[in-house]
PDB file of C-alpha atoms in Angstrom:
ATOM      1  CA  UNK A 253     -82.051 -68.172  -7.794  1.00  0.00           C
ATOM      2  CA  UNK A 254     -80.150 -65.848 -10.439  1.00  0.00           C
ATOM      3  CA  UNK A 255     -79.035 -62.782 -10.025  1.00  0.00           C
ATOM      4  CA  UNK A 256     -80.451 -60.679 -13.145  1.00  0.00           C
ATOM      5  CA  UNK A 257     -78.808 -57.368 -11.953  1.00  0.00           C
ATOM      6  CA  UNK A 258     -75.568 -59.149 -11.971  1.00  0.00           C
ATOM      7  CA  UNK A 259     -75.567 -61.045 -15.320  1.00  0.00           C
ATOM      8  CA  UNK A 260     -76.836 -58.121 -16.595  1.00  0.00           C
ATOM      9  CA  UNK A 261     -74.155 -55.842 -14.799  1.00  0.00           C
ATOM     10  CA  UNK A 262     -71.369 -58.475 -16.460  1.00  0.00           C
ATOM     11  CA  UNK A 263     -73.108 -58.407 -19.860  1.00  0.00           C
ATOM     12  CA  UNK A 264     -72.804 -54.121 -19.999  1.00  0.00           C
ATOM     13  CA  UNK A 265     -69.439 -54.525 -18.863  1.00  0.00           C
ATOM     14  CA  UNK A 266     -68.278 -57.136 -21.340  1.00  0.00           C
ATOM     15  CA  UNK A 267     -70.694 -55.255 -24.132  1.00  0.00           C
ATOM     16  CA  UNK A 268     -69.106 -52.001 -23.189  1.00  0.00           C
ATOM     17  CA  UNK A 269     -64.953 -53.583 -23.555  1.00  0.00           C
ATOM     18  CA  UNK A 270     -66.262 -55.360 -26.603  1.00  0.00           C
ATOM     19  CA  UNK A 271     -67.442 -51.599 -27.985  1.00  0.00           C
ATOM     20  CA  UNK A 272     -70.379 -53.060 -28.738  1.00  0.00           C
ATOM     21  CA  UNK A 273     -74.201 -51.953 -29.236  1.00  0.00           C
ATOM     22  CA  UNK A 274     -76.976 -53.953 -27.572  1.00  0.00           C
ATOM     23  CA  UNK A 275     -78.461 -54.909 -31.592  1.00  0.00           C
ATOM     24  CA  UNK A 276     -74.511 -55.784 -32.062  1.00  0.00           C
ATOM     25  CA  UNK A 277     -74.768 -58.239 -29.202  1.00  0.00           C
ATOM     26  CA  UNK A 278     -77.783 -59.566 -29.382  1.00  0.00           C
ATOM     27  CA  UNK A 279     -77.166 -60.533 -32.886  1.00  0.00           C
ATOM     28  CA  UNK A 280     -73.686 -61.671 -32.081  1.00  0.00           C
ATOM     29  CA  UNK A 281     -75.310 -64.213 -29.294  1.00  0.00           C
ATOM     30  CA  UNK A 282     -78.785 -65.087 -31.543  1.00  0.00           C
ATOM     31  CA  UNK A 283     -81.214 -63.255 -29.029  1.00  0.00           C
ATOM     32  CA  UNK A 284     -83.824 -60.889 -29.389  1.00  0.00           C
ATOM     33  CA  UNK A 285     -82.301 -57.013 -29.099  1.00  0.00           C
ATOM     34  CA  UNK A 286     -85.738 -57.156 -26.043  1.00  0.00           C
ATOM     35  CA  UNK A 287     -83.626 -59.967 -23.791  1.00  0.00           C
ATOM     36  CA  UNK A 288     -81.837 -57.171 -22.615  1.00  0.00           C
ATOM     37  CA  UNK A 289     -84.194 -54.368 -22.105  1.00  0.00           C
ATOM     38  CA  UNK A 290     -85.597 -57.359 -20.220  1.00  0.00           C
ATOM     39  CA  UNK A 291     -82.707 -57.631 -18.343  1.00  0.00           C
ATOM     40  CA  UNK A 292     -82.142 -53.593 -17.613  1.00  0.00           C
ATOM     41  CA  UNK A 293     -85.550 -54.256 -15.616  1.00  0.00           C
ATOM     42  CA  UNK A 294     -84.759 -57.038 -13.566  1.00  0.00           C
ATOM     43  CA  UNK A 295     -86.743 -59.445 -15.479  1.00  0.00           C
ATOM     44  CA  UNK A 296     -85.052 -63.405 -16.128  1.00  0.00           C
ATOM     45  CA  UNK A 297     -84.472 -64.369 -19.436  1.00  0.00           C
ATOM     46  CA  UNK A 298     -85.919 -67.060 -21.226  1.00  0.00           C
ATOM     47  CA  UNK A 299     -83.340 -70.845 -20.567  1.00  0.00           C
ATOM     48  CA  UNK A 300     -82.272 -70.923 -24.262  1.00  0.00           C
ATOM     49  CA  UNK A 301     -81.297 -67.021 -23.695  1.00  0.00           C
ATOM     50  CA  UNK A 302     -79.502 -67.484 -20.635  1.00  0.00           C
ATOM     51  CA  UNK A 303     -77.443 -70.629 -21.749  1.00  0.00           C
ATOM     52  CA  UNK A 304     -76.034 -68.312 -25.044  1.00  0.00           C
ATOM     53  CA  UNK A 305     -75.769 -65.551 -22.923  1.00  0.00           C
ATOM     54  CA  UNK A 306     -73.505 -67.381 -20.346  1.00  0.00           C
ATOM     55  CA  UNK A 307     -71.609 -68.937 -23.281  1.00  0.00           C
ATOM     56  CA  UNK A 308     -71.021 -65.550 -24.606  1.00  0.00           C
ATOM     57  CA  UNK A 309     -69.237 -64.112 -21.184  1.00  0.00           C
ATOM     58  CA  UNK A 310     -67.504 -67.645 -20.658  1.00  0.00           C
ATOM     59  CA  UNK A 311     -69.226 -68.169 -17.287  1.00  0.00           C
ATOM     60  CA  UNK A 312     -70.393 -71.008 -15.622  1.00  0.00           C
ATOM     61  CA  UNK A 313     -73.818 -70.369 -14.292  1.00  0.00           C
ATOM     62  CA  UNK A 314     -72.668 -70.160 -10.492  1.00  0.00           C
ATOM     63  CA  UNK A 315     -71.138 -66.697 -11.064  1.00  0.00           C
ATOM     64  CA  UNK A 316     -75.326 -65.365 -11.701  1.00  0.00           C
ATOM     65  CA  UNK A 317     -76.713 -67.308  -9.197  1.00  0.00           C
ATOM     66  CA  UNK A 318     -77.354 -65.965  -5.935  1.00  0.00           C
ATOM     67  CA  UNK A 319     -78.269 -68.803  -2.430  1.00  0.00           C
ATOM     68  CA  UNK A 320     -81.085 -68.718  -1.319  1.00  0.00           C
ATOM     69  CA  UNK A 321     -80.583 -66.725   1.944  1.00  0.00           C
ATOM     70  CA  UNK A 322     -79.556 -64.105   0.328  1.00  0.00           C
ATOM     71  CA  UNK A 323     -82.302 -63.191  -1.634  1.00  0.00           C
TER      72      UNK A 323
END
């Protein structure tokens, strides 16, 4: 399953390192700013947003997926 807190943590770390506000990142990645609010609340992004975020992070999806036995 998607590890939403880990995805959010990685996004926040990169965002801060690049000196971006959440709205800046939303515009850069072409997702709704509310996407980040949903992630912060532990909700999954839609598939298009997930792909865009992973591309921006330069991550393979396996970095934010936890094996079923760890749930």
